[in-house]
Coordinates of C-alpha atoms and ligand atoms in Angstrom, one line a residue:
M86 CA -38.0 21.0 15.5
K87 CA -39.8 19.2 12.8
K88 CA -43.5 19.9 12.2
K89 CA -45.3 16.6 11.8
Y90 CA -48.2 15.8 9.5
I91 CA -50.3 12.7 9.0
M92 CA -51.4 12.2 5.5
S93 CA -52.2 8.5 5.8
P94 CA -55.6 6.9 5.1
G95 CA -56.0 6.5 8.9
P96 CA -55.3 7.3 11.6
V97 CA -55.8 10.9 10.5
E98 CA -55.1 14.2 12.1
V99 CA -57.5 15.1 14.9
P100 CA -59.1 18.7 14.9
P101 CA -57.9 20.8 17.8
S102 CA -61.3 21.1 19.4
V103 CA -61.6 17.3 19.3
L104 CA -58.1 16.8 20.7
S105 CA -58.9 19.2 23.6
V106 CA -62.0 17.1 24.6
G107 CA -59.6 14.1 25.0
G108 CA -57.9 16.0 27.8
L109 CA -61.0 16.5 30.0
P110 CA -61.2 14.7 33.3
M111 CA -62.6 11.2 33.3
I112 CA -66.2 10.6 34.0
H113 CA -67.8 7.2 34.8
H114 CA -69.6 5.4 32.1
R115 CA -72.5 4.4 34.3
T116 CA -73.6 7.9 35.0
P117 CA -76.4 10.0 33.5
E118 CA -73.8 12.5 32.4
F119 CA -72.0 9.9 30.2
R120 CA -75.2 8.2 29.1
K121 CA -76.6 11.5 27.9
A122 CA -73.5 12.1 25.9
L123 CA -73.8 8.6 24.4
A124 CA -77.4 9.3 23.5
E125 CA -76.3 12.4 21.7
V126 CA -73.5 10.6 19.9
L127 CA -75.8 7.8 18.7
E128 CA -78.3 10.4 17.4
G129 CA -75.5 12.3 15.6
L130 CA -74.1 9.1 14.1
K131 CA -77.6 8.4 12.5
Y132 CA -77.1 11.6 10.6
V133 CA -73.5 10.9 9.6
F134 CA -74.3 7.3 8.6
Q135 CA -77.7 8.3 7.0
T136 CA -79.7 5.7 8.9
K137 CA -82.6 5.3 11.2
N138 CA -81.3 1.9 12.4
D139 CA -79.8 1.1 15.7
I140 CA -76.0 1.8 16.0
L141 CA -73.7 -0.2 18.4
I142 CA -70.3 1.0 19.5
F143 CA -67.6 -1.4 20.6
P144 CA -64.2 -0.5 22.0
A145 CA -62.2 -2.1 19.1
A146 CA -60.2 -1.5 15.9
G147 CA -62.1 -1.5 12.7
T148 CA -61.3 -5.1 12.2
G149 CA -63.0 -5.9 15.5
G150 CA -66.1 -4.3 14.0
M151 CA -65.7 -6.5 10.9
E152 CA -65.3 -9.7 13.0
S153 CA -68.4 -8.7 15.0
A154 CA -70.4 -8.5 11.8
V155 CA -69.3 -12.0 10.7
I156 CA -70.0 -13.7 14.0
N157 CA -73.4 -12.1 14.5
M158 CA -74.8 -12.5 11.0
V159 CA -74.0 -16.0 10.0
S160 CA -73.4 -19.6 11.2
P161 CA -70.6 -22.2 10.7
G162 CA -71.3 -24.0 7.4
D163 CA -73.3 -21.1 5.9
K164 CA -72.3 -19.8 2.5
V165 CA -71.5 -16.1 2.1
L166 CA -70.3 -14.0 -0.8
V167 CA -67.3 -11.7 -0.4
A168 CA -67.0 -9.1 -3.1
A169 CA -63.4 -7.8 -2.7
C170 CA -60.9 -5.7 -4.7
G171 CA -58.0 -5.4 -2.3
Q172 CA -56.5 -6.2 1.1
F173 CA -59.5 -5.1 3.3
G174 CA -62.1 -6.8 1.1
E175 CA -60.2 -10.0 1.2
R176 CA -60.0 -9.7 5.0
W177 CA -63.8 -10.4 5.1
A178 CA -63.1 -13.8 3.5
K179 CA -60.3 -14.6 6.0
I180 CA -62.5 -13.7 9.0
A181 CA -65.4 -15.7 7.7
E182 CA -63.2 -18.8 7.0
T183 CA -61.8 -18.5 10.5
F184 CA -65.3 -19.2 11.8
G185 CA -66.0 -22.1 9.5
V186 CA -68.1 -20.1 7.0
S187 CA -67.9 -21.1 3.4
V188 CA -67.0 -18.2 1.1
V189 CA -67.8 -17.6 -2.6
K190 CA -65.1 -15.2 -3.7
V191 CA -65.8 -12.5 -6.2
F192 CA -62.4 -11.0 -6.1
A193 CA -61.5 -8.2 -8.6
E194 CA -57.9 -7.5 -9.6
W195 CA -56.3 -5.0 -7.2
G196 CA -56.9 -1.6 -8.8
D197 CA -60.3 -2.5 -10.2
E198 CA -63.7 -2.1 -8.7
V199 CA -65.9 -5.0 -7.6
D200 CA -67.8 -6.3 -10.6
C201 CA -71.5 -5.9 -9.7
A202 CA -72.6 -8.1 -12.6
K203 CA -70.5 -11.0 -11.2
V204 CA -72.0 -10.5 -7.7
E205 CA -75.5 -10.6 -9.2
A206 CA -74.7 -13.8 -11.2
E207 CA -73.4 -15.6 -8.2
L208 CA -76.4 -14.6 -6.1
K209 CA -78.7 -15.9 -8.8
K210 CA -76.7 -19.1 -9.1
D211 CA -77.0 -19.8 -5.3
P212 CA -80.1 -18.3 -3.6
G213 CA -78.8 -20.0 -0.4
I214 CA -76.1 -17.3 0.1
K215 CA -76.7 -15.8 3.5
A216 CA -74.7 -12.6 3.4
V217 CA -72.7 -10.4 1.0
F218 CA -69.7 -8.6 2.3
T219 CA -67.9 -5.8 0.6
T220 CA -65.9 -2.6 1.1
L221 CA -66.9 1.0 0.5
S222 CA -63.5 2.6 0.1
E223 CA -60.8 0.0 -0.5
T224 CA -57.9 1.7 1.3
S225 CA -55.2 -0.6 0.0
T226 CA -55.8 0.3 -3.6
G227 CA -57.7 3.6 -3.5
I228 CA -60.9 2.4 -5.1
E229 CA -64.5 3.2 -4.3
N230 CA -67.0 0.5 -4.9
N231 CA -70.6 1.0 -6.2
I232 CA -72.4 0.3 -2.9
K233 CA -75.7 1.7 -4.2
K234 CA -75.8 -0.9 -7.0
L235 CA -74.6 -3.7 -4.8
G236 CA -77.3 -2.8 -2.4
E237 CA -80.0 -2.9 -5.1
I238 CA -78.7 -6.4 -6.1
T239 CA -78.5 -7.8 -2.6
G240 CA -81.7 -6.2 -1.5
K241 CA -83.6 -8.5 -3.9
T242 CA -82.3 -11.6 -2.2
K243 CA -82.4 -13.1 1.3
A244 CA -78.8 -12.2 2.0
V245 CA -77.8 -9.5 4.4
F246 CA -75.7 -6.8 2.9
I247 CA -72.6 -5.9 5.0
V248 CA -70.3 -3.1 4.1
D249 CA -66.9 -2.2 5.5
A250 CA -67.2 1.6 5.6
V251 CA -64.2 1.9 7.9
S252 CA -62.3 4.3 5.8
G253 CA -65.1 5.7 3.6
M254 CA -67.6 6.9 6.1
G255 CA -67.5 10.6 6.6
A256 CA -65.3 11.0 3.5
V257 CA -67.3 9.7 0.5
E258 CA -71.0 9.6 -0.1
F259 CA -72.7 6.8 1.8
R260 CA -76.4 6.3 2.5
T261 CA -77.0 3.3 4.8
D262 CA -80.7 3.1 4.5
E263 CA -81.3 4.4 1.0
W264 CA -78.7 1.9 -0.3
N265 CA -80.1 -1.1 1.5
V266 CA -77.1 -1.6 3.7
D267 CA -78.0 -4.0 6.5
V268 CA -74.8 -3.7 8.5
A269 CA -72.3 -0.8 8.0
V270 CA -69.0 -1.2 9.9
V271 CA -67.2 2.1 10.7
G272 CA -63.9 3.0 12.3
A273 CA -63.0 5.9 14.5
Q274 CA -59.7 7.0 13.2
K275 CA -60.6 8.0 9.6
G276 CA -63.5 10.2 8.4
L277 CA -64.8 10.6 11.9
M278 CA -61.5 12.3 12.9
I279 CA -61.0 10.8 16.4
P280 CA -58.1 8.7 17.7
P281 CA -58.3 5.0 17.1
G282 CA -60.2 2.7 19.4
I283 CA -63.8 2.3 18.6
A284 CA -65.8 0.4 16.0
M285 CA -69.4 1.2 15.1
V286 CA -72.0 -0.9 13.4
T287 CA -75.5 -0.2 12.1
L288 CA -78.2 -2.9 12.2
S289 CA -81.2 -3.1 9.9
E290 CA -84.3 -5.2 10.8
K291 CA -83.1 -7.8 8.3
A292 CA -79.8 -7.9 10.1
K293 CA -81.5 -8.2 13.5
K294 CA -83.4 -11.3 12.1
A295 CA -80.1 -12.8 10.9
M296 CA -78.6 -12.1 14.3
T297 CA -81.2 -14.3 16.0
E298 CA -80.3 -17.2 13.6
S299 CA -76.6 -16.9 14.0
K300 CA -74.9 -19.8 15.7
I301 CA -71.2 -18.7 15.9
P302 CA -70.2 -18.5 19.6
K303 CA -69.7 -15.0 20.9
Y304 CA -69.5 -13.1 24.1
Y305 CA -67.9 -9.7 24.0
F306 CA -69.1 -8.9 20.5
S307 CA -72.7 -10.2 21.0
Y308 CA -75.1 -7.8 19.2
E309 CA -77.9 -9.2 21.3
Q310 CA -76.3 -8.1 24.5
A311 CA -75.3 -4.8 23.1
L312 CA -78.9 -4.1 21.9
K313 CA -80.3 -5.1 25.3
A314 CA -78.0 -2.5 27.0
L315 CA -78.9 0.1 24.4
S316 CA -82.6 0.0 25.1
K317 CA -82.9 -1.3 28.7
D318 CA -84.0 2.1 30.0
K319 CA -84.4 5.7 28.8
L320 CA -80.8 6.4 28.3
P321 CA -78.6 4.1 26.2
D322 CA -75.9 2.0 27.9
T323 CA -73.2 -0.5 26.8
P324 CA -72.7 -4.0 28.3
Y325 CA -69.1 -3.3 29.2
T326 CA -67.0 -0.2 29.9
S327 CA -67.3 2.4 27.1
S328 CA -64.4 4.2 25.6
V329 CA -65.5 7.3 27.5
S330 CA -63.0 9.8 26.2
L331 CA -63.4 8.7 22.6
I332 CA -67.2 8.9 22.8
L333 CA -66.9 12.5 24.1
Q334 CA -64.4 13.3 21.3
L335 CA -66.8 11.8 18.8
R336 CA -69.6 14.1 20.1
E337 CA -67.3 17.0 19.2
S338 CA -66.3 15.6 15.8
I339 CA -70.0 15.0 14.9
R340 CA -70.7 18.6 15.9
L341 CA -68.0 19.7 13.4
I342 CA -69.5 17.4 10.6
K343 CA -73.0 18.8 11.3
E344 CA -71.8 22.4 11.3
E345 CA -70.2 21.9 7.9
G346 CA -73.0 19.7 6.6
L347 CA -72.5 16.1 5.5
E348 CA -72.8 16.8 1.7
N349 CA -70.3 19.6 2.1
V350 CA -67.9 17.2 3.8
W351 CA -68.2 14.9 0.9
K352 CA -67.7 17.8 -1.5
R353 CA -64.6 18.9 0.3
H354 CA -63.1 15.5 0.1
A355 CA -64.0 15.3 -3.6
R356 CA -62.3 18.6 -4.3
I357 CA -59.1 17.8 -2.5
A358 CA -58.9 14.3 -3.9
S359 CA -59.3 15.6 -7.4
A360 CA -56.5 18.2 -6.8
V361 CA -54.2 15.4 -5.5
R362 CA -55.0 13.2 -8.5
M363 CA -54.3 16.1 -11.0
G364 CA -51.0 16.8 -9.2
V365 CA -49.9 13.2 -9.4
K366 CA -50.7 13.0 -13.1
A367 CA -48.9 16.3 -13.8
L368 CA -45.7 14.7 -12.5
G369 CA -46.1 11.9 -15.0
L370 CA -46.9 9.4 -12.2
K371 CA -49.4 6.6 -12.8
P372 CA -52.4 6.4 -10.5
F373 CA -53.0 2.9 -9.3
A374 CA -56.8 3.0 -9.3
G375 CA -58.2 1.7 -12.5
G376 CA -61.8 1.9 -11.3
K377 CA -63.5 4.8 -9.6
P378 CA -60.8 6.4 -7.4
S379 CA -61.7 6.9 -3.8
N380 CA -61.9 10.4 -2.5
A381 CA -60.3 9.2 0.8
V382 CA -56.9 8.1 -0.6
T383 CA -54.9 8.3 -3.8
S384 CA -52.7 5.3 -4.6
V385 CA -49.8 5.9 -7.0
W386 CA -47.5 3.5 -8.8
A387 CA -43.9 4.1 -7.7
P388 CA -41.8 5.2 -10.7
E389 CA -39.8 2.6 -12.6
G390 CA -36.9 1.3 -10.6
I391 CA -38.0 3.2 -7.4
D392 CA -39.1 1.4 -4.2
G393 CA -42.5 2.8 -3.2
D394 CA -41.5 2.3 0.5
A395 CA -38.4 4.4 -0.1
V396 CA -40.6 7.3 -1.2
N397 CA -42.8 6.9 1.8
K398 CA -39.8 6.5 4.2
K399 CA -38.1 9.7 2.9
I400 CA -41.3 11.7 3.2
R401 CA -41.9 10.4 6.7
D402 CA -38.3 10.4 8.1
D403 CA -36.9 13.4 6.4
Y404 CA -39.9 15.7 6.0
G405 CA -42.1 14.6 9.0
I406 CA -45.1 13.6 6.8
T407 CA -46.6 10.2 7.3
M408 CA -48.2 8.9 4.2
A409 CA -48.6 5.1 3.4
G410 CA -46.8 2.5 1.4
G411 CA -48.3 -0.4 -0.6
Q412 CA -49.9 -3.2 1.4
G413 CA -49.8 -7.0 0.9
K414 CA -48.8 -7.9 -2.7
M415 CA -48.4 -4.2 -3.6
K416 CA -45.7 -3.6 -0.9
G417 CA -42.8 -1.6 -2.4
K418 CA -44.7 -1.0 -5.6
M419 CA -46.8 2.0 -4.7
F420 CA -47.3 4.8 -2.2
R421 CA -50.6 6.2 -1.0
I422 CA -51.6 9.7 -0.1
G423 CA -54.4 9.9 2.5
H424 CA -56.7 12.9 2.3
L425 CA -59.6 12.3 4.6
G426 CA -61.1 13.6 7.8
Y427 CA -59.5 16.8 9.0
V428 CA -58.1 17.9 5.6
D429 CA -58.3 21.1 3.7
M430 CA -57.0 22.4 0.3
F431 CA -53.5 23.3 1.4
D432 CA -52.9 19.7 2.5
A433 CA -53.0 18.8 -1.2
V434 CA -50.3 21.4 -1.9
I435 CA -48.1 20.1 1.0
A436 CA -48.6 16.5 -0.2
L437 CA -47.6 17.2 -3.7
A438 CA -44.6 19.3 -2.7
A439 CA -43.4 16.4 -0.5
V440 CA -43.8 13.9 -3.3
E441 CA -41.9 16.1 -5.8
M442 CA -39.0 16.8 -3.4
A443 CA -38.7 13.1 -2.4
L444 CA -38.7 11.9 -5.9
T445 CA -36.1 14.4 -6.9
E446 CA -33.9 13.4 -4.0
L447 CA -34.3 9.8 -5.0
G448 CA -33.1 10.6 -8.5
V449 CA -36.4 10.6 -10.4
K450 CA -36.5 13.2 -13.2
I451 CA -39.6 15.3 -12.6
T452 CA -40.3 19.0 -13.0
L453 CA -40.3 20.5 -9.5
G454 CA -43.5 22.5 -9.0
A455 CA -45.4 20.8 -11.8
G456 CA -47.5 18.8 -9.4
V457 CA -48.1 21.7 -7.0
K458 CA -49.1 23.9 -10.0
A459 CA -51.7 21.4 -11.1
V460 CA -53.1 21.1 -7.6
E461 CA -53.4 24.9 -7.4
E462 CA -55.1 25.1 -10.8
E463 CA -57.6 22.4 -9.8
L464 CA -58.3 24.1 -6.5
L465 CA -58.9 27.4 -8.2
K466 CA -61.6 25.9 -10.3
K467 CA -64.9 26.9 -8.8
Ligands
LIG48 C1 -61.3 -0.2 4.5 C2 -60.7 -0.6 5.8 N1 -61.2 -1.6 6.4 C3 -60.7 -2.1 7.6 C4 -59.7 -1.5 8.1 C5 -59.1 -2.0 9.4 O1 -59.2 -1.1 10.4 P1 -58.3 -1.3 11.7 O2 -56.9 -1.2 11.3 O3 -58.8 -0.2 12.6 O4 -58.6 -2.7 12.2 C6 -59.0 -0.4 7.5 C7 -57.9 0.2 8.1 O5 -57.1 0.9 7.4 C8 -59.6 0.1 6.3 O6 -59.0 1.1 5.7

């Protein structure tokens, strides 16, 4: 028998109480029983997302949520700004271009944060920019962007501010309303700790106005249709079949988040992330993140002469722990340790022990136990 762990930046491990809800008998989505559960979930999400705005839920991957934001917020021929610092940020530009939207690219080097001053300068240069797209936690590089600052900058313009919070929500501090975020896109399988399959979006009044002006054709992902269903009578509804089991699981995971308290959830992630980073450094490894490291994932340069994917493969195939390799142009050059969602302090110990053992087996000279020791010392700090 091999005990398996997921230490990837999503999908993440699912808490036992959430898993058990997934095994309950099916209920129909057009029943008061389900619609009451949906109402509870939408209310709970307002707390987790720190918003009073409407929230729409679509059965989709996180990328479906991203596409929905593009096709509902802008029109073909519009100019938008994409502030990216990695694979997922750059995805916004690819989606926008797919729909004939023209993109001003403020792309940082991978490993750096988005440059807020450059975003501000581009917005000043072209007041016609209709939307600003960026990423909260850039999973491909392990960077957290300054959403608060970008929200201040974009809030002074006519552009809607759209944030991919797919991997950051529920892991790192994020305040939708206070930070002027018009559309936050969130995924299921990360900080919200449920299996993959739903995408969530928040919509401010500014975003709803943009929605009425958008001319990109849409059917399934129409926010207008989804909003109509949400408010057509006392209990919320969805235009098409809801992901019933996932919504019920989400109700349980929101209960867990509320029980712990959102700020404590953020603090737990910060503590574990900090321990992992100390462990990595104690092994003489180089963290990839040059800007503010994300508390959801730690990206690490593979040691000289070692394929990052080989480290990842050994840890997965030999030890049963799924971490992540480098993405896109970083493939083979790094490995990434996810620490978000259902994580606690001893996950950091396991992660570092696995890294130490894998590197040793791959012939890298490190001191066994040095990473684990640094993790323990960090965790013991009050
Ligand atoms: C920051 C970020 N955005 C978007 C996505 C895409 O989500 P999905 O793979 O569910 O489409 C991911 C997935 O890892 C992500 O981490």
